Structure formats: C-alpha cells, structure tokens
CSV table of C-alpha atoms in Angstrom, one decimal:
chain,number,residue,atom,x,y,z
A,1,MET,CA,94.7,76.1,198.3
A,2,ALA,CA,98.1,75.3,199.6
A,3,GLY,CA,98.7,75.3,203.3
A,4,MET,CA,101.2,77.5,205.1
A,5,GLY,CA,104.7,76.8,204.0
A,6,GLU,CA,103.4,74.6,201.2
A,7,ALA,CA,103.8,75.3,197.5
A,8,MET,CA,101.1,74.5,195.0
A,9,ASP,CA,103.2,71.7,193.7
A,10,GLY,CA,103.2,69.9,197.0
A,11,SER,CA,106.7,70.8,198.1
A,12,TRP,CA,107.2,72.8,201.2
A,13,ASP,CA,109.7,74.4,203.6
A,14,GLU,CA,109.0,72.7,206.9
A,15,GLN,CA,110.9,75.3,208.8
A,16,ALA,CA,108.7,78.1,207.4
A,17,ALA,CA,105.6,76.5,209.1
A,18,PRO,CA,104.7,77.7,212.6
A,19,GLU,CA,106.0,75.4,215.4
A,20,ARG,CA,102.5,74.5,216.5
A,21,LEU,CA,101.7,73.1,213.0
A,22,ARG,CA,105.1,71.3,212.8
A,23,GLY,CA,104.2,69.5,216.1
A,24,LEU,CA,100.7,68.3,215.2
A,25,PRO,CA,100.6,64.5,214.9
A,26,SER,CA,97.9,64.7,212.3
A,27,ARG,CA,99.9,67.0,210.1
A,28,MET,CA,103.1,64.9,210.5
A,29,LEU,CA,101.2,61.8,209.5
A,30,GLY,CA,99.8,63.6,206.5
A,31,ARG,CA,103.2,64.9,205.5
A,32,ALA,CA,104.8,61.4,206.0
A,33,SER,CA,102.0,60.0,203.9
A,34,VAL,CA,102.9,62.3,201.0
A,35,HIS,CA,106.5,61.1,201.1
A,36,ALA,CA,105.4,57.4,201.4
A,37,ASP,CA,103.0,57.7,198.6
A,38,ARG,CA,105.6,59.3,196.3
A,39,LEU,CA,108.3,56.7,197.2
A,40,VAL,CA,106.1,53.7,196.6
A,41,GLY,CA,104.5,55.2,193.5
A,42,GLU,CA,107.9,55.9,192.0
A,43,ALA,CA,109.2,52.5,192.9
A,44,LEU,CA,106.2,50.7,191.4
A,45,GLY,CA,106.1,53.0,188.4
A,46,GLY,CA,109.6,51.9,187.5
A,47,ALA,CA,108.2,48.4,187.0
A,48,GLY,CA,105.2,49.6,185.0
A,49,ALA,CA,102.9,49.1,188.0
A,50,ARG,CA,100.7,51.2,190.2
A,51,LYS,CA,99.7,50.9,193.9
A,52,TRP,CA,96.3,49.4,192.9
A,53,HIS,CA,98.1,46.7,190.9
A,54,TYR,CA,100.2,45.9,193.8
A,55,GLY,CA,97.3,45.8,196.2
A,56,VAL,CA,95.3,43.5,194.1
A,57,LEU,CA,98.2,41.1,193.5
A,58,VAL,CA,98.9,41.0,197.2
A,59,ALA,CA,95.3,40.4,198.0
A,60,LEU,CA,95.2,37.5,195.6
A,61,ARG,CA,98.4,35.9,196.9
A,62,GLU,CA,97.2,36.2,200.6
A,63,GLY,CA,93.5,35.5,200.2
A,64,GLY,CA,93.3,33.4,197.1
A,65,PRO,CA,91.0,33.8,194.1
A,66,ALA,CA,88.3,36.3,194.5
A,67,SER,CA,85.5,38.2,192.7
A,68,GLN,CA,86.1,41.8,191.7
A,69,SER,CA,83.7,42.8,194.5
A,70,GLU,CA,85.7,40.8,197.1
A,71,LEU,CA,89.0,42.3,195.8
A,72,SER,CA,87.5,45.8,196.1
A,73,ALA,CA,86.6,45.0,199.8
A,74,ARG,CA,90.0,43.6,200.5
A,75,THR,CA,92.0,46.4,198.9
A,76,GLY,CA,89.9,49.5,199.3
A,77,VAL,CA,89.9,50.0,195.5
A,78,TYR,CA,86.5,51.4,194.4
A,79,ARG,CA,84.4,48.7,192.6
A,80,SER,CA,84.1,51.0,189.6
A,81,ASP,CA,88.0,51.3,189.4
A,82,MET,CA,88.5,47.6,190.0
A,83,VAL,CA,87.4,46.6,186.5
A,84,ALA,CA,90.1,48.7,185.0
A,85,VAL,CA,92.8,47.4,187.4
A,86,VAL,CA,91.8,43.8,186.7
A,87,ASN,CA,91.7,44.5,182.9
A,88,GLU,CA,95.3,46.0,183.1
A,89,LEU,CA,96.6,43.1,185.1
A,90,ALA,CA,94.9,40.5,182.8
A,91,ASP,CA,96.3,42.2,179.7
A,92,GLN,CA,99.8,41.9,181.3
A,93,GLY,CA,99.2,38.2,182.1
A,94,HIS,CA,99.4,38.7,185.8
A,95,VAL,CA,95.8,37.6,186.6
A,96,GLU,CA,93.3,35.3,185.0
A,97,ARG,CA,89.6,36.1,184.9
A,98,THR,CA,87.2,33.1,184.7
A,99,ALA,CA,83.4,32.8,185.1
A,100,ASP,CA,82.4,31.7,188.6
A,101,PRO,CA,80.9,28.2,188.2
A,102,ALA,CA,78.4,29.0,191.0
A,103,ASP,CA,77.3,32.3,189.4
A,104,ARG,CA,78.1,32.9,185.7
A,105,ARG,CA,77.4,36.6,186.1
A,106,ARG,CA,80.4,36.9,188.3
A,107,ASN,CA,84.1,36.6,187.5
A,108,VAL,CA,86.7,35.0,189.6
A,109,ILE,CA,90.2,36.6,189.5
A,110,THR,CA,93.2,34.3,190.0
A,111,LEU,CA,96.9,35.1,190.3
A,112,THR,CA,98.9,33.5,187.5
A,113,ALA,CA,102.5,32.2,187.7
A,114,GLN,CA,103.7,35.2,185.8
A,115,GLY,CA,101.7,37.4,188.3
A,116,ARG,CA,103.5,35.7,191.2
A,117,ARG,CA,106.9,36.4,189.7
A,118,HIS,CA,105.9,40.0,189.0
A,119,LEU,CA,104.6,40.4,192.6
A,120,ARG,CA,107.9,39.1,194.0
A,121,ARG,CA,109.7,41.9,192.0
A,122,LEU,CA,107.2,44.5,193.2
A,123,ASP,CA,107.6,43.3,196.8
A,124,ARG,CA,111.3,44.0,196.6
A,125,LEU,CA,110.6,47.5,195.2
A,126,VAL,CA,108.0,48.2,197.9
A,127,ASP,CA,110.4,46.9,200.6
A,128,SER,CA,113.1,49.2,199.2
A,129,ALA,CA,110.7,52.2,199.3
A,130,GLN,CA,109.8,51.3,203.0
A,131,ASP,CA,113.5,51.3,203.8
A,132,GLU,CA,114.0,54.7,202.2
A,133,LEU,CA,111.0,56.1,204.0
A,134,LEU,CA,112.1,54.8,207.4
A,135,ALA,CA,115.8,55.3,206.9
A,136,PRO,CA,116.2,57.5,210.0
A,137,LEU,CA,114.8,54.8,212.2
A,138,ALA,CA,116.6,51.8,213.7
A,139,PRO,CA,115.0,48.4,213.1
A,140,ASP,CA,113.4,48.2,216.5
A,141,GLU,CA,112.1,51.8,216.1
A,142,ARG,CA,110.6,50.8,212.7
A,143,GLU,CA,108.7,47.9,214.4
A,144,GLN,CA,107.5,50.2,217.2
A,145,PHE,CA,106.5,52.9,214.7
A,146,ALA,CA,104.5,50.4,212.6
A,147,ALA,CA,102.9,48.9,215.8
A,148,LEU,CA,101.8,52.4,217.0
A,149,LEU,CA,100.4,53.2,213.6
A,150,ARG,CA,98.5,49.9,213.6
A,151,THR,CA,97.1,50.7,217.0
A,152,VAL,CA,95.8,54.1,215.8
A,153,LEU,CA,94.4,52.6,212.6
A,154,ASP,CA,92.7,49.7,214.4
A,155,HIS,CA,91.1,52.1,216.9
A,156,HIS,CA,89.6,54.3,214.2
A,157,ALA,CA,88.5,51.2,212.1
A,158,ALA,CA,86.6,49.9,215.2
A,159,ARG,CA,85.0,53.3,215.7
A,160,GLN,CA,83.8,53.4,212.1
A,161,ALA,CA,82.5,49.9,212.3
A,162,ALA,CA,80.6,50.7,215.4
A,163,ARG,CA,79.0,53.8,213.7
A,164,ARG,CA,78.0,51.6,210.8
A,165,THR,CA,76.3,49.1,213.0
A,166,ALA,CA,74.8,51.5,215.5
A,167,PRO,CA,71.0,51.9,215.4
A,168,PRO,CA,69.9,55.3,213.9
A,169,ALA,CA,69.4,58.0,216.5
A,170,PRO,CA,65.7,58.7,217.3
C-alpha cells in the first residue's frame, strides 16, 4: 500500500505529506534512494546495462578475478542471481569464465579488455547520474554528505557483524 502523499506508481507530492514525515531522516534517505536508483538505472539502461552488471564489472576491476561466490560477497548480488549476471556479461564479451585450476568445480571470472572499455563508459554514465542526484549541493557539500552516509553505513555494518558473531543468548 502506498504511503501518505505517495501514489501507487511511486510518484508523490512531498508537500502533501505531514511535516513530521517530511523531516524524518529515514524517510528522506528512502526517498533519495528512490531518485538515485531511478537515475542510475536509467543511465545504465541507456547503455544496455543494469546495476548488477556495473557492480560486477567494478568488483572485477578493483579486486581482480574472482569466483561467482566471491563476486556475490563483494557486490551483494545473490548467488542465485549471480549466474545470470555473469552469463549476460560473458555473452556480451565483458567477462571471461574459466575453470579454476585449483578446483575444477569452480569458475573464475575475469574482466576482458572489452569489459574494461565498457566499464569506462558505464563509469561516465554513473558519474553523470551522481551529478544529477547531487546537483543542489556544492562540491564540498557532496563530499561531506558522502562522508556522513559512509559513517552511518559503517556503523550499521559493524552492528550487523557484531550480531552475527555474538554467541547465542542462553
């Protein structure tokens, strides 16, 4: 069910929402996330790519060749979805899949030269989407905003990690 001031199609009239809702940081983050998701999705879609494609290509560029399981951990793409993402990227010539010499049951995914060129194009598109998203902020405000978001995300990641490693309650 759509929230107050929100249409079923995801559009909304911000001014129709009560002031208390408009001022909640969690709501503002969610709303900004909707805009960010749309902007990046549209930018990548124009190049025949999706966010998962971009994430995998970036992970391979920054972390080097990896198994599908490792890519899933690096990107947050579910293991069951990673197979389809890698298949799509391999079909387009952006990645290469080879058997792991240490374990033939496992594939190693490697970024190809064509994939690196494609990723440079996608980087420009994503950067442009970031610029559009953060257009009302000055460069120093953008850096501060990103740093504050990183602080919030790191805090919650640490809490989740602590819960995973905590001994079970008696």
